[in-house]
Amino acid sequence: MRYFPLFHDLRNASCLVVGGTAAAARKVRLLQRTEARIHVVAPELGEELAEMAGTGNVQWHARRFRAKDLDGVSLVIAASGDDRVDGRVSRLARARRLPVNLVDRPAQSSFIVPGMVDRDPVTIAIASGGSAPVLVRQLRERIETLLPARLGDLARFADRFRPAVKAMIPGEDGRRRFWTRFFRGSVAEAVLQGNDRSAAEGMLTLVNSAPESWGNPQGSVALVGSGPGDPDLLTFRAMRLMQEADVVIHDRLVSDGILDCVRRDAERIPVGKAKGAHSMSQEEINRLLVQQARAGKQVVRLKGGDPFIFGRGGEEQAYLQAHGIMVQVVPGITAATGCAAAAGIPLTHRDIASAVTFATGYSADGLPDLDWQALAAARQTLVIYMGLSNGEEIARRLMDKGLSAKTPIAVVEKGSLPDQRVLGSHLADLGDLLQRESVQGPAVLMIGSVTASARKLAPAEATLALAV
């Protein structure tokens, strides 16, 4: 290992940046996150550095570099863009054994500036020794998606309670077990959600609990929406919870690509439902969630789309709360918006549709009892979930209430996935379209003038079949 990673305390230290270039501005921007006193030496400044100069901890010296600029300096960065100037800065700094960095020239630098993920006071640094900066950037971007935005708040919260934990819990082993439980438990999750009051109350209970109770912690449940199926559409929080879960209880409509994002050693329990084939009843699922949480597990209840839009998330949340289980809800991109975007269909449009309505096309007794008169209203988009088996009847009822038989429709099958299909037609043809194209779920029915946009805006990878 050529480079030894370390973190430099720059409180009240003088840092010298030579140059007024855009590269110099990037380094100054990084240094501004610290408590250092930053001196910029350059005859002229670029636009970004000019805005920084004279504000906060940045002072500009409008002249060329001089050897005495190194007096009293703790760290040096050369980014003038002139090889001769930067080389001279490097030689003089090395002679004084000062850490020096020449931007994009690791061979002339005594240290390199890593890619950083900043969750102050938690900082993650990534470096490749200057050999693959693009790879470093990609790694940083990936780590950013996995770390919660309030991770720094969690570290500060834990630091606040360190004296109390040390006083109440004897021995390093005991304290290590305590902190292990804390960072994986519901108190830490409350901090990450910004619920400081609940977290503080829970922490006091945790600190004052008997050590023997730490071995059987209370778990929690997260109702997580996985979106329409494309893993790239997962939220940061969904991805983090899936990586931290002990148990993932998932629906049939959750795609294989989404499940690939789950922590590899997590237990996976499928509880999928399909028409006429329920592997587990809703009551059984509710009991399973409580059972797993009471066993101390961090449980993710993974649902297609959004948990609160035809996902029975409200029923599960109420059941868990009634049984004293901590529960959080992580919204997902619902099928309507995800499939519409993938097919290039704007659900609302200033000139065409001023409202959008989501409805279900299936119930245990057949077609649900909906307000068909309201659903047939003009200047709106109607999105029907679970409507494949009742497509012909849905079209008939809408036409009976006055919606034109020529109203454009679109059926989006497996929206956002590689084998997505977008089928366009008109309302009177809906039932026949579903039958002759052998449409399989998951699919949504979209009814309204905006669906005509699919014909010209659908992505190239989607199959657009116009059955007009």
CSV table of C-alpha atoms in Angstrom, one decimal:
chain,number,residue,atom,x,y,z
A,1,MET,CA,0.0,0.0,0.0
A,2,ARG,CA,1.7,3.1,-1.2
A,3,TYR,CA,-0.7,5.6,0.4
A,4,PHE,CA,-1.6,5.4,4.0
A,5,PRO,CA,-5.1,6.7,4.7
A,6,LEU,CA,-5.5,9.2,7.5
A,7,PHE,CA,-7.6,12.2,8.4
A,8,HIS,CA,-5.9,15.5,9.0
A,9,ASP,CA,-7.2,17.9,11.8
A,10,LEU,CA,-7.2,21.3,10.2
A,11,ARG,CA,-8.9,23.3,13.0
A,12,ASN,CA,-7.3,26.8,12.9
A,13,ALA,CA,-4.6,25.5,10.5
A,14,SER,CA,-3.3,27.6,7.6
A,15,CYS,CA,-3.8,26.0,4.2
A,16,LEU,CA,-2.3,27.4,1.0
A,17,VAL,CA,-3.8,27.0,-2.4
A,18,VAL,CA,-1.8,28.3,-5.3
A,19,GLY,CA,-3.8,29.2,-8.4
A,20,GLY,CA,-7.1,30.8,-9.3
A,21,THR,CA,-8.3,28.0,-11.7
A,22,ALA,CA,-11.4,25.9,-11.6
A,23,ALA,CA,-9.4,23.1,-10.2
A,24,ALA,CA,-8.2,25.3,-7.4
A,25,ALA,CA,-11.8,26.3,-6.7
A,26,ARG,CA,-12.8,22.6,-6.3
A,27,LYS,CA,-10.0,22.1,-3.7
A,28,VAL,CA,-11.0,25.3,-1.9
A,29,ARG,CA,-14.6,24.1,-1.8
A,30,LEU,CA,-13.5,20.9,-0.1
A,31,LEU,CA,-11.3,22.8,2.4
A,32,GLN,CA,-14.2,25.1,3.3
A,33,ARG,CA,-15.9,22.1,4.9
A,34,THR,CA,-13.2,22.2,7.6
A,35,GLU,CA,-12.2,24.8,10.1
A,36,ALA,CA,-9.0,25.7,8.3
A,37,ARG,CA,-7.9,29.2,7.4
A,38,ILE,CA,-7.5,29.1,3.6
A,39,HIS,CA,-5.1,31.4,1.7
A,40,VAL,CA,-5.3,31.6,-2.0
A,41,VAL,CA,-2.3,33.0,-3.9
A,42,ALA,CA,-3.0,33.9,-7.6
A,43,PRO,CA,-2.7,37.1,-9.8
A,44,GLU,CA,-6.3,36.5,-11.0
A,45,LEU,CA,-9.2,34.4,-9.9
A,46,GLY,CA,-11.8,32.5,-11.9
A,47,GLU,CA,-15.4,33.3,-11.4
A,48,GLU,CA,-16.1,30.6,-8.7
A,49,LEU,CA,-13.0,31.5,-6.6
A,50,ALA,CA,-13.8,35.2,-6.9
A,51,GLU,CA,-17.1,34.6,-5.3
A,52,MET,CA,-15.4,32.7,-2.4
A,53,ALA,CA,-12.7,35.2,-1.8
A,54,GLY,CA,-13.2,37.4,1.2
A,55,THR,CA,-16.0,35.3,2.5
A,56,GLY,CA,-15.8,32.9,5.5
A,57,ASN,CA,-12.4,31.4,5.9
A,58,VAL,CA,-10.9,32.2,2.4
A,59,GLN,CA,-8.4,35.0,1.9
A,60,TRP,CA,-7.1,36.0,-1.5
A,61,HIS,CA,-3.5,37.3,-2.1
A,62,ALA,CA,-3.6,38.9,-5.5
A,63,ARG,CA,0.0,38.2,-6.7
A,64,ARG,CA,2.3,35.4,-7.8
A,65,PHE,CA,3.5,32.7,-5.5
A,66,ARG,CA,6.5,33.4,-3.2
A,67,ALA,CA,8.6,31.0,-1.2
A,68,LYS,CA,7.6,32.8,2.1
A,69,ASP,CA,4.0,31.9,1.4
A,70,LEU,CA,4.9,28.6,2.9
A,71,ASP,CA,5.7,30.0,6.3
A,72,GLY,CA,3.4,28.7,9.0
A,73,VAL,CA,1.4,26.6,6.5
A,74,SER,CA,0.1,23.1,7.4
A,75,LEU,CA,-1.0,21.9,4.0
A,76,VAL,CA,-0.3,23.0,0.4
A,77,ILE,CA,-2.3,22.5,-2.9
A,78,ALA,CA,-0.9,23.7,-6.2
A,79,ALA,CA,-3.4,24.2,-8.9
A,80,SER,CA,-2.2,27.2,-11.0
A,81,GLY,CA,-2.3,25.3,-14.3
A,82,ASP,CA,1.3,26.3,-14.9
A,83,ASP,CA,3.7,23.4,-14.7
A,84,ARG,CA,6.6,25.5,-13.8
A,85,VAL,CA,4.8,27.3,-11.0
A,86,ASP,CA,3.2,24.1,-9.6
A,87,GLY,CA,6.5,22.3,-9.8
A,88,ARG,CA,8.3,25.0,-7.9
A,89,VAL,CA,5.6,24.9,-5.2
A,90,SER,CA,6.0,21.1,-4.9
A,91,ARG,CA,9.8,21.3,-4.6
A,92,LEU,CA,9.8,24.0,-2.0
A,93,ALA,CA,7.0,22.4,0.1
A,94,ARG,CA,8.8,19.0,0.0
A,95,ALA,CA,12.0,20.6,1.1
A,96,ARG,CA,10.2,21.9,4.2
A,97,ARG,CA,8.4,18.4,4.7
A,98,LEU,CA,5.0,20.0,4.1
A,99,PRO,CA,2.3,17.9,2.7
A,100,VAL,CA,1.7,19.0,-0.9
A,101,ASN,CA,-0.7,18.0,-3.6
A,102,LEU,CA,-0.5,18.9,-7.3
A,103,VAL,CA,-3.8,18.5,-8.9
A,104,ASP,CA,-3.9,15.4,-11.2
A,105,ARG,CA,-0.1,14.8,-10.7
A,106,PRO,CA,0.3,12.2,-8.0
A,107,ALA,CA,4.0,11.6,-8.9
A,108,GLN,CA,4.8,15.2,-7.8
A,109,SER,CA,2.5,15.1,-4.7
A,110,SER,CA,3.2,13.8,-1.2
A,111,PHE,CA,-0.5,13.2,-0.6
A,112,ILE,CA,-3.6,12.8,-2.8
A,113,VAL,CA,-7.1,14.1,-2.2
A,114,PRO,CA,-9.6,11.2,-2.1
A,115,GLY,CA,-13.2,11.0,-3.2
A,116,MET,CA,-15.3,11.7,-0.1
A,117,VAL,CA,-18.7,10.8,1.2
A,118,ASP,CA,-19.5,13.5,3.8
A,119,ARG,CA,-21.9,12.8,6.6
A,120,ASP,CA,-20.2,15.0,9.1
A,121,PRO,CA,-18.8,13.8,11.6
A,122,VAL,CA,-18.8,10.5,9.6
A,123,THR,CA,-16.5,10.7,6.6
A,124,ILE,CA,-15.7,8.0,4.1
A,125,ALA,CA,-12.6,8.5,1.8
A,126,ILE,CA,-12.0,6.5,-1.4
A,127,ALA,CA,-8.8,6.6,-3.4
A,128,SER,CA,-7.1,4.7,-6.2
A,129,GLY,CA,-3.6,6.2,-5.9
A,130,GLY,CA,-4.5,8.4,-8.8
A,131,SER,CA,-4.8,5.5,-11.2
A,132,ALA,CA,-8.6,5.4,-11.7
A,133,PRO,CA,-10.3,8.7,-10.7
A,134,VAL,CA,-13.5,7.8,-12.7
A,135,LEU,CA,-13.8,4.5,-10.8
A,136,VAL,CA,-13.4,6.4,-7.5
A,137,ARG,CA,-16.2,8.8,-8.5
A,138,GLN,CA,-18.5,5.9,-9.4
A,139,LEU,CA,-17.7,4.2,-6.0
A,140,ARG,CA,-18.5,7.4,-4.2
A,141,GLU,CA,-21.8,7.8,-6.0
A,142,ARG,CA,-22.7,4.2,-5.1
A,143,ILE,CA,-21.8,4.6,-1.4
A,144,GLU,CA,-23.8,7.9,-1.3
A,145,THR,CA,-27.0,6.0,-2.2
A,146,LEU,CA,-26.5,3.5,0.6
A,147,LEU,CA,-25.9,5.9,3.5
A,148,PRO,CA,-28.8,7.8,5.1
A,149,ALA,CA,-28.7,11.6,5.0
A,150,ARG,CA,-28.9,11.8,8.8
A,151,LEU,CA,-26.0,9.5,9.5
A,152,GLY,CA,-24.0,12.3,11.0
A,153,ASP,CA,-26.9,13.1,13.3
A,154,LEU,CA,-26.8,9.5,14.5
A,155,ALA,CA,-23.1,9.8,15.3
A,156,ARG,CA,-23.7,13.0,17.2
A,157,PHE,CA,-26.6,11.5,19.1
A,158,ALA,CA,-24.5,8.5,20.1
A,159,ASP,CA,-21.7,10.8,21.3
A,160,ARG,CA,-24.2,12.7,23.5
A,161,PHE,CA,-25.0,9.5,25.4
A,162,ARG,CA,-21.5,8.0,25.6
A,163,PRO,CA,-20.8,9.3,29.1
A,164,ALA,CA,-24.1,7.9,30.4
A,165,VAL,CA,-23.5,4.5,28.7
A,166,LYS,CA,-20.0,4.4,30.2
A,167,ALA,CA,-21.3,5.1,33.7
A,168,MET,CA,-24.2,2.6,33.5
A,169,ILE,CA,-22.6,-0.3,31.7
A,170,PRO,CA,-19.5,-1.8,33.1
A,171,GLY,CA,-16.7,-3.3,30.9
A,172,GLU,CA,-15.8,-2.8,27.3
A,173,ASP,CA,-17.5,-6.0,26.2
A,174,GLY,CA,-20.8,-4.9,27.7
A,175,ARG,CA,-20.6,-1.5,26.1
A,176,ARG,CA,-19.7,-3.0,22.7
A,177,ARG,CA,-22.8,-5.2,22.9
A,178,PHE,CA,-24.9,-2.2,23.9
A,179,TRP,CA,-23.7,-0.1,21.0
A,180,THR,CA,-24.1,-3.0,18.5
A,181,ARG,CA,-27.7,-3.3,19.6
A,182,PHE,CA,-28.2,0.5,19.5
A,183,PHE,CA,-27.0,1.0,16.0
A,184,ARG,CA,-29.2,-1.8,14.6
A,185,GLY,CA,-32.2,-1.0,16.6
A,186,SER,CA,-35.3,1.1,16.6
A,187,VAL,CA,-33.7,4.0,18.5
A,188,ALA,CA,-31.1,4.6,15.8
A,189,GLU,CA,-33.8,4.3,13.2
A,190,ALA,CA,-35.8,7.0,14.9
A,191,VAL,CA,-32.8,9.3,14.8
A,192,LEU,CA,-32.4,8.6,11.0
A,193,GLN,CA,-36.0,9.5,10.5
A,194,GLY,CA,-35.5,12.8,12.3
A,195,ASN,CA,-37.7,11.8,15.3
A,196,ASP,CA,-35.3,13.1,18.0
A,197,ARG,CA,-37.8,13.2,20.9
A,198,SER,CA,-38.8,9.5,20.4
A,199,ALA,CA,-35.1,8.6,20.0
A,200,ALA,CA,-34.1,10.3,23.2
A,201,GLU,CA,-36.9,8.6,25.2
A,202,GLY,CA,-36.0,5.2,23.7
A,203,MET,CA,-32.3,5.8,24.5
A,204,LEU,CA,-33.0,6.5,28.1
A,205,THR,CA,-35.0,3.3,28.4
A,206,LEU,CA,-32.3,1.4,26.6
A,207,VAL,CA,-29.5,2.7,28.9
A,208,ASN,CA,-31.4,2.0,32.0
A,209,SER,CA,-32.6,-1.5,31.0
A,210,ALA,CA,-31.0,-4.6,32.5
A,211,PRO,CA,-28.0,-5.9,30.6
A,212,GLU,CA,-29.6,-9.4,30.3
A,213,SER,CA,-32.4,-7.9,28.2
A,214,TRP,CA,-30.0,-6.7,25.5
A,215,GLY,CA,-29.9,-10.2,24.1
A,216,ASN,CA,-33.5,-10.1,23.1
A,217,PRO,CA,-34.1,-6.7,21.5
A,218,GLN,CA,-37.4,-5.6,20.0
A,219,GLY,CA,-37.3,-5.6,16.2
A,220,SER,CA,-39.1,-3.3,13.8
A,221,VAL,CA,-40.9,-3.5,10.5
A,222,ALA,CA,-40.5,-1.2,7.4
A,223,LEU,CA,-43.2,-1.3,4.8
A,224,VAL,CA,-41.1,-0.6,1.7
A,225,GLY,CA,-42.4,0.2,-1.8
A,226,SER,CA,-40.1,-1.2,-4.4
A,227,GLY,CA,-41.6,0.7,-7.4
A,228,PRO,CA,-42.7,-0.8,-10.7
A,229,GLY,CA,-39.7,-3.2,-10.9
A,230,ASP,CA,-36.7,-1.3,-12.2
A,231,PRO,CA,-34.0,-1.3,-9.3
A,232,ASP,CA,-32.8,2.1,-10.5
A,233,LEU,CA,-36.2,3.5,-9.3
A,234,LEU,CA,-35.7,2.4,-5.7
A,235,THR,CA,-35.4,5.2,-3.1
A,236,PHE,CA,-32.2,5.6,-1.1
A,237,ARG,CA,-34.0,4.7,2.1
A,238,ALA,CA,-35.5,1.6,0.5
A,239,MET,CA,-32.1,0.4,-0.6
A,240,ARG,CA,-30.5,1.0,2.8
A,241,LEU,CA,-33.2,-0.9,4.7
A,242,MET,CA,-33.0,-3.8,2.2
A,243,GLN,CA,-29.3,-4.0,2.9
A,244,GLU,CA,-29.8,-3.9,6.7
A,245,ALA,CA,-32.8,-6.3,6.9
A,246,ASP,CA,-32.6,-9.6,8.7
A,247,VAL,CA,-35.9,-10.8,7.1
A,248,VAL,CA,-37.5,-9.7,3.8
A,249,ILE,CA,-41.2,-10.6,3.4
A,250,HIS,CA,-42.0,-9.9,-0.3
A,251,ASP,CA,-44.9,-9.9,-2.7
A,252,ARG,CA,-45.2,-11.8,-6.0
A,253,LEU,CA,-44.9,-8.6,-8.0
A,254,VAL,CA,-41.5,-7.7,-6.6
A,255,SER,CA,-39.1,-8.3,-9.5
A,256,ASP,CA,-35.9,-10.4,-9.4
A,257,GLY,CA,-33.8,-7.3,-10.0
A,258,ILE,CA,-35.3,-5.7,-6.8
A,259,LEU,CA,-34.7,-8.9,-4.8
A,260,ASP,CA,-31.0,-8.9,-6.0
A,261,CYS,CA,-30.6,-5.7,-4.0
A,262,VAL,CA,-31.5,-7.4,-0.7
A,263,ARG,CA,-28.6,-8.3,1.6
A,264,ARG,CA,-27.4,-11.7,0.6
A,265,ASP,CA,-27.7,-13.4,3.9
A,266,ALA,CA,-31.2,-12.0,4.7
A,267,GLU,CA,-34.0,-14.5,5.0
A,268,ARG,CA,-36.5,-14.2,2.2
A,269,ILE,CA,-40.1,-15.2,2.7
A,270,PRO,CA,-42.4,-15.0,-0.3
A,271,VAL,CA,-46.1,-14.3,0.5
A,272,GLY,CA,-47.3,-13.5,-3.0
A,273,LYS,CA,-50.9,-13.3,-4.1
A,274,ALA,CA,-52.2,-14.0,-7.5
A,275,LYS,CA,-55.8,-14.2,-8.7
A,276,GLY,CA,-57.2,-17.4,-7.2
A,277,ALA,CA,-53.9,-18.4,-5.7
A,278,HIS,CA,-53.0,-16.9,-2.3
A,279,SER,CA,-49.9,-18.4,-0.8
A,280,MET,CA,-50.7,-16.7,2.5
A,281,SER,CA,-53.7,-14.8,3.7
A,282,GLN,CA,-53.5,-11.2,4.8
A,283,GLU,CA,-54.2,-12.2,8.4
A,284,GLU,CA,-51.3,-14.8,8.3
A,285,ILE,CA,-49.0,-12.1,6.8
A,286,ASN,CA,-49.9,-9.7,9.6
A,287,ARG,CA,-49.1,-12.4,12.3
A,288,LEU,CA,-45.8,-13.3,10.5
A,289,LEU,CA,-44.7,-9.6,10.6
A,290,VAL,CA,-45.4,-9.4,14.4
A,291,GLN,CA,-43.7,-12.7,15.1
A,292,GLN,CA,-40.5,-11.8,13.2
A,293,ALA,CA,-40.3,-8.3,14.9
A,294,ARG,CA,-40.8,-9.8,18.4
A,295,ALA,CA,-38.0,-12.2,17.7
A,296,GLY,CA,-35.7,-9.1,17.4
A,297,LYS,CA,-35.5,-9.0,13.6
A,298,GLN,CA,-35.2,-6.0,11.4
A,299,VAL,CA,-38.0,-6.8,9.0
A,300,VAL,CA,-38.6,-5.3,5.5
A,301,ARG,CA,-42.1,-5.9,4.1
A,302,LEU,CA,-41.3,-5.4,0.4
A,303,LYS,CA,-44.2,-4.5,-1.8
A,304,GLY,CA,-44.5,-3.7,-5.5
A,305,GLY,CA,-45.3,0.0,-6.2
A,306,ASP,CA,-46.2,2.0,-3.2
A,307,PRO,CA,-47.4,0.4,0.1
A,308,PHE,CA,-50.3,2.8,0.5
A,309,ILE,CA,-51.7,2.6,-3.0
A,310,PHE,CA,-53.6,-0.7,-3.4
A,311,GLY,CA,-50.8,-2.4,-1.4
A,312,ARG,CA,-52.7,-3.1,1.9
A,313,GLY,CA,-50.0,-1.1,3.7
A,314,GLY,CA,-52.6,0.7,5.8
A,315,GLU,CA,-53.9,-2.6,7.1
A,316,GLU,CA,-50.5,-3.9,8.0
A,317,GLN,CA,-49.5,-0.6,9.6
A,318,ALA,CA,-52.6,-0.6,11.9
A,319,TYR,CA,-52.1,-4.2,12.9
A,320,LEU,CA,-48.4,-3.7,13.8
A,321,GLN,CA,-49.1,-0.5,15.8
A,322,ALA,CA,-51.9,-2.3,17.7
A,323,HIS,CA,-49.4,-5.0,18.7
A,324,GLY,CA,-46.8,-2.4,19.8
A,325,ILE,CA,-44.3,-2.9,16.9
A,326,MET,CA,-42.4,0.0,15.6
A,327,VAL,CA,-43.2,0.5,12.0
A,328,GLN,CA,-42.1,2.9,9.3
A,329,VAL,CA,-43.4,3.4,5.7
A,330,VAL,CA,-41.1,4.0,2.8
A,331,PRO,CA,-43.0,5.2,-0.2
A,332,GLY,CA,-42.3,3.8,-3.7
A,333,ILE,CA,-43.0,4.9,-7.2
A,334,THR,CA,-46.5,3.5,-7.7
A,335,ALA,CA,-47.3,1.6,-10.9
A,336,ALA,CA,-49.4,4.4,-12.4
A,337,THR,CA,-46.5,7.0,-12.4
A,338,GLY,CA,-43.8,4.5,-13.0
A,339,CYS,CA,-45.5,2.9,-16.0
A,340,ALA,CA,-46.7,6.2,-17.4
A,341,ALA,CA,-43.1,7.6,-17.3
A,342,ALA,CA,-41.7,4.4,-18.9
A,343,ALA,CA,-44.4,4.7,-21.7
A,344,GLY,CA,-44.0,8.4,-22.2
A,345,ILE,CA,-47.6,9.2,-21.1
A,346,PRO,CA,-48.1,12.4,-19.0
A,347,LEU,CA,-50.9,11.6,-16.6
A,348,THR,CA,-51.9,15.2,-16.5
A,349,HIS,CA,-51.6,17.8,-19.3
A,350,ARG,CA,-52.6,21.4,-19.1
A,351,ASP,CA,-54.5,21.2,-22.4
A,352,ILE,CA,-56.0,17.7,-22.0
A,353,ALA,CA,-56.3,16.4,-18.5
A,354,SER,CA,-56.5,18.4,-15.3
A,355,ALA,CA,-57.0,15.4,-12.9
A,356,VAL,CA,-55.9,11.8,-12.5
A,357,THR,CA,-57.8,9.0,-10.7
A,358,PHE,CA,-56.4,5.7,-9.5
A,359,ALA,CA,-58.9,2.9,-9.1
A,360,THR,CA,-58.9,-0.9,-8.7
A,361,GLY,CA,-60.5,-3.1,-11.2
A,362,TYR,CA,-60.7,-6.2,-9.1
A,363,SER,CA,-62.2,-7.4,-5.8
A,364,ALA,CA,-62.9,-10.7,-4.3
A,365,ASP,CA,-66.5,-10.5,-5.6
A,366,GLY,CA,-65.5,-9.4,-9.1
A,367,LEU,CA,-65.7,-5.9,-10.3
A,368,PRO,CA,-65.7,-3.4,-7.4
A,369,ASP,CA,-68.7,-1.1,-6.8
A,370,LEU,CA,-67.1,2.2,-8.0
A,371,ASP,CA,-68.6,5.6,-8.9
A,372,TRP,CA,-68.6,5.0,-12.6
A,373,GLN,CA,-70.3,8.3,-13.3
A,374,ALA,CA,-67.4,10.2,-11.7
A,375,LEU,CA,-64.8,7.9,-13.4
A,376,ALA,CA,-66.3,8.8,-16.8
A,377,ALA,CA,-65.8,12.5,-16.3
A,378,ALA,CA,-64.1,14.5,-19.1
A,379,ARG,CA,-60.6,16.0,-19.0
A,380,GLN,CA,-59.1,13.4,-16.6
A,381,THR,CA,-56.9,10.4,-16.8
A,382,LEU,CA,-58.1,7.1,-15.3
A,383,VAL,CA,-55.6,4.5,-14.2
A,384,ILE,CA,-57.0,1.1,-13.4
A,385,TYR,CA,-54.9,-1.3,-11.3
A,386,MET,CA,-55.6,-5.1,-11.4
A,387,GLY,CA,-58.1,-4.7,-14.3
A,388,LEU,CA,-57.0,-7.4,-16.7
A,389,SER,CA,-59.7,-9.8,-15.9
A,390,ASN,CA,-62.5,-7.2,-16.1
A,391,GLY,CA,-61.3,-5.0,-18.9
A,392,GLU,CA,-64.3,-5.5,-21.2
A,393,GLU,CA,-66.8,-4.8,-18.3
A,394,ILE,CA,-64.8,-1.7,-17.2
A,395,ALA,CA,-65.0,-0.3,-20.7
A,396,ARG,CA,-68.7,-1.1,-21.0
A,397,ARG,CA,-69.6,0.7,-17.7
A,398,LEU,CA,-67.6,3.8,-18.6
A,399,MET,CA,-69.3,4.0,-22.0
A,400,ASP,CA,-72.7,3.5,-20.3
A,401,LYS,CA,-71.9,6.6,-18.3
A,402,GLY,CA,-71.1,8.7,-21.3
A,403,LEU,CA,-67.4,8.2,-22.0
A,404,SER,CA,-66.8,8.1,-25.7
A,405,ALA,CA,-66.1,4.7,-27.2
A,406,LYS,CA,-63.3,6.4,-29.2
A,407,THR,CA,-61.4,7.6,-26.0
A,408,PRO,CA,-57.7,6.6,-26.4
A,409,ILE,CA,-56.4,4.0,-24.0
A,410,ALA,CA,-53.0,2.4,-23.3
A,411,VAL,CA,-52.2,-0.9,-21.6
A,412,VAL,CA,-48.7,-0.9,-20.0
A,413,GLU,CA,-47.5,-4.4,-19.3
A,414,LYS,CA,-44.4,-4.9,-17.1
A,415,GLY,CA,-43.7,-1.2,-17.1
A,416,SER,CA,-40.1,-0.1,-16.6
A,417,LEU,CA,-38.7,-3.6,-17.1
A,418,PRO,CA,-36.7,-4.8,-20.2
A,419,ASP,CA,-39.7,-6.7,-21.6
A,420,GLN,CA,-42.2,-3.8,-21.2
A,421,ARG,CA,-45.0,-3.6,-23.7
A,422,VAL,CA,-47.2,-0.6,-24.5
A,423,LEU,CA,-50.4,-1.4,-26.3
A,424,GLY,CA,-52.5,1.5,-27.6
A,425,SER,CA,-56.1,1.5,-28.8
A,426,HIS,CA,-59.6,3.0,-28.0
A,427,LEU,CA,-62.0,2.3,-25.1
A,428,ALA,CA,-64.4,0.1,-27.1
A,429,ASP,CA,-61.6,-2.2,-28.0
A,430,LEU,CA,-60.2,-2.7,-24.5
A,431,GLY,CA,-61.5,-6.1,-23.8
A,432,ASP,CA,-60.6,-7.5,-27.2
A,433,LEU,CA,-57.1,-5.9,-27.0
A,434,LEU,CA,-56.3,-7.7,-23.7
A,435,GLN,CA,-57.4,-11.0,-25.1
A,436,ARG,CA,-55.8,-11.0,-28.5
A,437,GLU,CA,-52.5,-9.6,-27.2
A,438,SER,CA,-52.5,-12.2,-24.3
A,439,VAL,CA,-51.6,-9.4,-21.8
A,440,GLN,CA,-50.1,-10.8,-18.6
A,441,GLY,CA,-49.6,-9.0,-15.3
A,442,PRO,CA,-48.4,-6.9,-13.9
A,443,ALA,CA,-50.1,-4.3,-16.1
A,444,VAL,CA,-52.1,-1.1,-15.7
A,445,LEU,CA,-54.9,0.2,-17.9
A,446,MET,CA,-54.7,3.9,-18.7
A,447,ILE,CA,-57.8,5.6,-20.1
A,448,GLY,CA,-57.9,9.2,-21.4
A,449,SER,CA,-56.7,11.5,-24.2
A,450,VAL,CA,-53.1,11.7,-22.7
A,451,THR,CA,-52.5,8.1,-23.6
A,452,ALA,CA,-52.2,9.0,-27.3
A,453,SER,CA,-48.8,10.4,-26.4
A,454,ALA,CA,-47.5,6.9,-26.0
A,455,ARG,CA,-47.5,6.6,-29.7
A,456,LYS,CA,-44.8,9.2,-30.2
A,457,LEU,CA,-43.1,9.4,-26.8
A,458,ALA,CA,-42.7,5.7,-25.7
A,459,PRO,CA,-39.0,4.8,-25.2
A,460,ALA,CA,-37.3,3.0,-28.1
A,461,GLU,CA,-36.9,-0.2,-26.0
A,462,ALA,CA,-40.6,-0.5,-25.5
A,463,THR,CA,-42.8,-2.4,-27.9
A,464,LEU,CA,-45.5,-0.2,-29.1
A,465,ALA,CA,-48.4,-2.1,-30.7
A,466,LEU,CA,-51.2,0.1,-32.1
A,467,ALA,CA,-54.4,-1.9,-32.3
A,468,VAL,CA,-56.6,0.7,-33.9
